[in-house]
PDB file of C-alpha atoms in Angstrom:
ATOM      1  CA  MET A   1       8.169   6.311  15.187  1.00 94.00           C
ATOM      2  CA  LEU A   2       5.825   4.100  17.192  1.00 96.00           C
ATOM      3  CA  LEU A   3       2.237   5.163  17.889  1.00 96.00           C
ATOM      4  CA  LYS A   4       0.152   3.085  20.281  1.00 96.00           C
ATOM      5  CA  LEU A   5      -3.631   3.125  20.531  1.00 93.00           C
ATOM      6  CA  SER A   6      -5.408   1.897  23.642  1.00 89.00           C
ATOM      7  CA  PRO A   7      -8.070  -0.801  23.269  1.00 90.00           C
ATOM      8  CA  SER A   8     -10.694   1.717  24.446  1.00 90.00           C
ATOM      9  CA  GLU A   9      -9.654   4.268  21.805  1.00 90.00           C
ATOM     10  CA  LEU A  10      -9.770   1.532  19.167  1.00 92.00           C
ATOM     11  CA  ALA A  11     -13.297   0.582  20.327  1.00 92.00           C
ATOM     12  CA  THR A  12     -14.404   4.233  20.156  1.00 90.00           C
ATOM     13  CA  LEU A  13     -12.916   4.567  16.700  1.00 92.00           C
ATOM     14  CA  THR A  14     -14.505   1.349  15.443  1.00 94.00           C
ATOM     15  CA  ALA A  15     -17.948   2.410  16.735  1.00 94.00           C
ATOM     16  CA  ALA A  16     -17.585   5.825  15.043  1.00 94.00           C
ATOM     17  CA  LEU A  17     -16.612   4.161  11.748  1.00 95.00           C
ATOM     18  CA  LYS A  18     -19.681   1.906  11.920  1.00 94.00           C
ATOM     19  CA  ARG A  19     -21.967   4.893  12.600  1.00 93.00           C
ATOM     20  CA  ALA A  20     -20.492   6.870   9.700  1.00 93.00           C
ATOM     21  CA  GLY A  21     -20.937   4.058   7.189  1.00 93.00           C
ATOM     22  CA  ASP A  22     -19.698   5.172   3.770  1.00 94.00           C
ATOM     23  CA  LYS A  23     -19.076   8.799   4.836  1.00 95.00           C
ATOM     24  CA  GLU A  24     -15.616   9.980   5.790  1.00 95.00           C
ATOM     25  CA  ILE A  25     -15.153  11.038   9.407  1.00 95.00           C
ATOM     26  CA  GLY A  26     -12.177  12.207  11.397  1.00 95.00           C
ATOM     27  CA  GLY A  27     -10.718  14.052  14.323  1.00 96.00           C
ATOM     28  CA  GLN A  28      -7.530  14.760  16.213  1.00 96.00           C
ATOM     29  CA  LEU A  29      -4.965  12.612  17.997  1.00 97.00           C
ATOM     30  CA  PHE A  30      -3.598  13.743  21.362  1.00 96.00           C
ATOM     31  CA  GLY A  31      -1.348  11.803  23.648  1.00 93.00           C
ATOM     32  CA  GLU A  32       1.672  11.219  25.745  1.00 94.00           C
ATOM     33  CA  GLN A  33       5.302  10.863  24.785  1.00 93.00           C
ATOM     34  CA  VAL A  34       6.444   7.643  26.443  1.00 93.00           C
ATOM     35  CA  GLU A  35      10.048   7.897  25.224  1.00 93.00           C
ATOM     36  CA  PRO A  36      11.750   9.421  22.171  1.00 91.00           C
ATOM     37  CA  SER A  37       9.811   8.478  19.003  1.00 92.00           C
ATOM     38  CA  HIS A  38       7.238   6.499  21.063  1.00 94.00           C
ATOM     39  CA  PHE A  39       3.801   8.006  21.652  1.00 95.00           C
ATOM     40  CA  ARG A  40       0.601   6.705  23.202  1.00 95.00           C
ATOM     41  CA  VAL A  41      -2.717   8.133  21.997  1.00 95.00           C
ATOM     42  CA  SER A  42      -4.686   8.974  25.121  1.00 90.00           C
ATOM     43  CA  THR A  43      -7.394  11.061  23.463  1.00 93.00           C
ATOM     44  CA  MET A  44      -8.836  10.579  20.017  1.00 93.00           C
ATOM     45  CA  THR A  45     -11.514  13.090  19.128  1.00 95.00           C
ATOM     46  CA  VAL A  46     -14.344  12.318  16.728  1.00 93.00           C
ATOM     47  CA  GLN A  47     -15.754  15.270  14.842  1.00 90.00           C
ATOM     48  CA  ALA A  48     -19.533  15.504  15.199  1.00 84.00           C
ATOM     49  CA  ARG A  49     -20.121  16.471  11.572  1.00 81.00           C
ATOM     50  CA  PRO A  50     -19.201  13.764   9.032  1.00 76.00           C
ATOM     51  CA  GLY A  51     -17.871  14.406   5.583  1.00 78.00           C
ATOM     52  CA  THR A  52     -19.043  12.959   2.296  1.00 79.00           C
ATOM     53  CA  PHE A  53     -18.347   9.746   0.428  1.00 81.00           C
ATOM     54  CA  SER A  54     -14.952  11.050  -0.700  1.00 82.00           C
ATOM     55  CA  ARG A  55     -14.046  14.050   1.459  1.00 81.00           C
ATOM     56  CA  PHE A  56     -13.579  15.034   5.080  1.00 84.00           C
ATOM     57  CA  LEU A  57     -13.442  18.686   6.149  1.00 83.00           C
ATOM     58  CA  VAL A  58     -12.175  19.678   9.587  1.00 85.00           C
ATOM     59  CA  ASP A  59     -14.559  21.650  11.788  1.00 87.00           C
ATOM     60  CA  ILE A  60     -12.064  24.218  13.095  1.00 89.00           C
ATOM     61  CA  LEU A  61     -14.283  25.369  15.984  1.00 93.00           C
ATOM     62  CA  GLN A  62     -14.709  21.838  17.307  1.00 93.00           C
ATOM     63  CA  ALA A  63     -10.989  21.128  16.823  1.00 93.00           C
ATOM     64  CA  VAL A  64     -10.072  24.185  18.921  1.00 94.00           C
ATOM     65  CA  ARG A  65     -12.560  23.237  21.661  1.00 96.00           C
ATOM     66  CA  ASP A  66     -11.283  19.641  21.735  1.00 96.00           C
ATOM     67  CA  ALA A  67      -7.649  20.805  21.916  1.00 95.00           C
ATOM     68  CA  THR A  68      -8.421  23.272  24.703  1.00 96.00           C
ATOM     69  CA  ARG A  69     -10.142  20.549  26.751  1.00 96.00           C
ATOM     70  CA  PHE A  70      -7.190  18.188  26.292  1.00 96.00           C
ATOM     71  CA  PHE A  71      -4.586  20.774  27.297  1.00 95.00           C
ATOM     72  CA  ASP A  72      -6.632  21.910  30.298  1.00 97.00           C
ATOM     73  CA  ARG A  73      -7.060  18.294  31.443  1.00 95.00           C
ATOM     74  CA  THR A  74      -3.318  17.610  31.124  1.00 95.00           C
ATOM     75  CA  GLN A  75      -2.484  20.903  32.871  1.00 95.00           C
ATOM     76  CA  HIS A  76      -0.591  22.247  29.843  1.00 95.00           C
ATOM     77  CA  GLN A  77       2.330  19.840  30.351  1.00 93.00           C
ATOM     78  CA  TYR A  78       3.352  20.188  26.702  1.00 91.00           C
ATOM     79  CA  ARG A  79       6.616  18.264  26.981  1.00 89.00           C
ATOM     80  CA  ARG A  80       4.716  15.152  28.066  1.00 92.00           C
ATOM     81  CA  TYR A  81       1.191  15.568  26.627  1.00 93.00           C
ATOM     82  CA  ASN A  82       0.562  17.141  23.273  1.00 95.00           C
ATOM     83  CA  TYR A  83      -1.115  17.170  19.894  1.00 95.00           C
ATOM     84  CA  ILE A  84       0.058  14.232  17.798  1.00 96.00           C
ATOM     85  CA  GLY A  85      -1.899  14.747  14.614  1.00 96.00           C
ATOM     86  CA  GLU A  86      -5.040  14.091  12.650  1.00 96.00           C
ATOM     87  CA  TRP A  87      -7.016  11.042  11.643  1.00 96.00           C
ATOM     88  CA  HIS A  88      -9.782  10.421   9.169  1.00 96.00           C
ATOM     89  CA  SER A  89     -11.433   7.533   7.429  1.00 96.00           C
ATOM     90  CA  HIS A  90     -11.350   6.302   3.868  1.00 96.00           C
ATOM     91  CA  PRO A  91     -14.315   3.906   3.969  1.00 95.00           C
ATOM     92  CA  SER A  92     -14.332   3.503   0.178  1.00 93.00           C
ATOM     93  CA  PHE A  93     -10.629   3.913  -0.574  1.00 94.00           C
ATOM     94  CA  GLU A  94      -7.261   2.498   0.475  1.00 93.00           C
ATOM     95  CA  VAL A  95      -5.745   3.502   3.821  1.00 94.00           C
ATOM     96  CA  ARG A  96      -3.211   5.754   2.136  1.00 94.00           C
ATOM     97  CA  PRO A  97      -3.186   9.545   2.055  1.00 95.00           C
ATOM     98  CA  SER A  98      -4.611  11.140  -1.067  1.00 93.00           C
ATOM     99  CA  GLY A  99      -2.854  14.029  -2.759  1.00 92.00           C
ATOM    100  CA  VAL A 100      -5.218  16.403  -0.936  1.00 93.00           C
ATOM    101  CA  ASP A 101      -4.350  14.710   2.387  1.00 94.00           C
ATOM    102  CA  VAL A 102      -0.612  15.107   1.780  1.00 94.00           C
ATOM    103  CA  ARG A 103      -0.980  18.776   0.777  1.00 94.00           C
ATOM    104  CA  SER A 104      -3.122  19.464   3.859  1.00 94.00           C
ATOM    105  CA  MET A 105      -0.546  17.932   6.194  1.00 95.00           C
ATOM    106  CA  ARG A 106       2.343  19.727   4.486  1.00 95.00           C
ATOM    107  CA  ASP A 107       0.412  22.998   4.832  1.00 94.00           C
ATOM    108  CA  LEU A 108      -0.259  22.269   8.517  1.00 94.00           C
ATOM    109  CA  VAL A 109       3.353  21.579   9.506  1.00 95.00           C
ATOM    110  CA  GLY A 110       4.688  24.270   7.170  1.00 94.00           C
ATOM    111  CA  ASP A 111       2.532  27.004   8.702  1.00 93.00           C
ATOM    112  CA  PRO A 112       4.715  29.545  10.571  1.00 92.00           C
ATOM    113  CA  ASP A 113       2.248  29.378  13.498  1.00 91.00           C
ATOM    114  CA  PHE A 114       2.624  25.579  13.834  1.00 90.00           C
ATOM    115  CA  LYS A 115       4.341  24.961  17.183  1.00 86.00           C
ATOM    116  CA  GLY A 116       5.117  21.244  16.850  1.00 87.00           C
ATOM    117  CA  SER A 117       8.043  19.387  15.362  1.00 90.00           C
ATOM    118  CA  PHE A 118       5.781  16.948  13.475  1.00 95.00           C
ATOM    119  CA  ALA A 119       2.184  15.873  12.875  1.00 96.00           C
ATOM    120  CA  VAL A 120       0.907  12.369  12.202  1.00 97.00           C
ATOM    121  CA  LEU A 121      -1.833  11.561   9.720  1.00 97.00           C
ATOM    122  CA  MET A 122      -3.651   8.308  10.435  1.00 97.00           C
ATOM    123  CA  ILE A 123      -6.038   6.932   7.792  1.00 97.00           C
ATOM    124  CA  VAL A 124      -8.480   4.230   8.904  1.00 97.00           C
ATOM    125  CA  ARG A 125     -11.395   2.146   7.655  1.00 96.00           C
ATOM    126  CA  LEU A 126     -13.469  -0.914   8.371  1.00 95.00           C
ATOM    127  CA  ARG A 127     -13.418  -3.547   5.668  1.00 92.00           C
ATOM    128  CA  ASP A 128     -15.692  -6.523   6.279  1.00 90.00           C
ATOM    129  CA  ASP A 129     -15.788  -5.404   9.956  1.00 87.00           C
ATOM    130  CA  LYS A 130     -11.995  -5.629  10.158  1.00 92.00           C
ATOM    131  CA  PHE A 131     -10.099  -2.500  11.264  1.00 93.00           C
ATOM    132  CA  GLU A 132      -7.405  -1.284   8.849  1.00 95.00           C
ATOM    133  CA  ALA A 133      -5.088   1.664   9.450  1.00 95.00           C
ATOM    134  CA  GLY A 134      -1.965   3.367   8.210  1.00 96.00           C
ATOM    135  CA  ALA A 135      -0.087   6.362   9.593  1.00 96.00           C
ATOM    136  CA  TRP A 136       2.481   8.819   8.294  1.00 97.00           C
ATOM    137  CA  LEU A 137       4.602  11.464   9.993  1.00 96.00           C
ATOM    138  CA  PHE A 138       5.037  14.890   8.397  1.00 96.00           C
ATOM    139  CA  ASP A 139       7.614  17.396   9.634  1.00 92.00           C
ATOM    140  CA  PRO A 140       8.250  21.070   8.812  1.00 89.00           C
ATOM    141  CA  ARG A 141      11.441  20.229   6.890  1.00 87.00           C
ATOM    142  CA  GLY A 142       9.377  18.306   4.317  1.00 85.00           C
ATOM    143  CA  PHE A 143      10.157  14.777   5.489  1.00 84.00           C
ATOM    144  CA  GLU A 144       7.480  12.101   5.477  1.00 87.00           C
ATOM    145  CA  HIS A 145       7.883   8.765   7.243  1.00 90.00           C
ATOM    146  CA  ASN A 146       5.721   5.725   7.858  1.00 91.00           C
ATOM    147  CA  VAL A 147       4.590   5.341  11.454  1.00 95.00           C
ATOM    148  CA  ARG A 148       4.315   1.950  13.129  1.00 95.00           C
ATOM    149  CA  LEU A 149       0.884   1.513  14.745  1.00 93.00           C
ATOM    150  CA  GLU A 150       0.165  -0.878  17.593  1.00 92.00           C
ATOM    151  CA  VAL A 151      -2.763  -1.502  19.904  1.00 87.00           C
ATOM    152  CA  ASP A 152      -1.558  -1.137  23.491  1.00 83.00           C
ATOM    153  CA  THR A 153      -2.220  -4.148  25.682  1.00 69.00           C
TER     154      THR A 153
END
């Protein structure tokens, strides 16, 4: 799978990481399916409330509001525009999912109410002002795959 970020989304993300400092932050990824297994992030939300040095907790109310705004703006064209997944930072740790991260994503895609066929987890950080990221796809059948990330030009 290929996931592309726009330069403006990358700038927003980088600014949010700088503001958060050593606290974990996160949000949701929404976007457009360009072709099979190729998605472009068009909206990356940033949760208002940061986490701690080693933990990020999702604000469910904000997540629902952000999702509603995205779907209203894209006129509920779910085949083209949809939820892609979650992102959060690991400012003090590697850009790899922790055991808690993996369990959370497995729980998300394994939930009987989950309507998607996958969810991506993107972990990011700034290290010496350089952006680092990794992404993984989780699906309801229990598969996990690395996701190729690119900045759209």
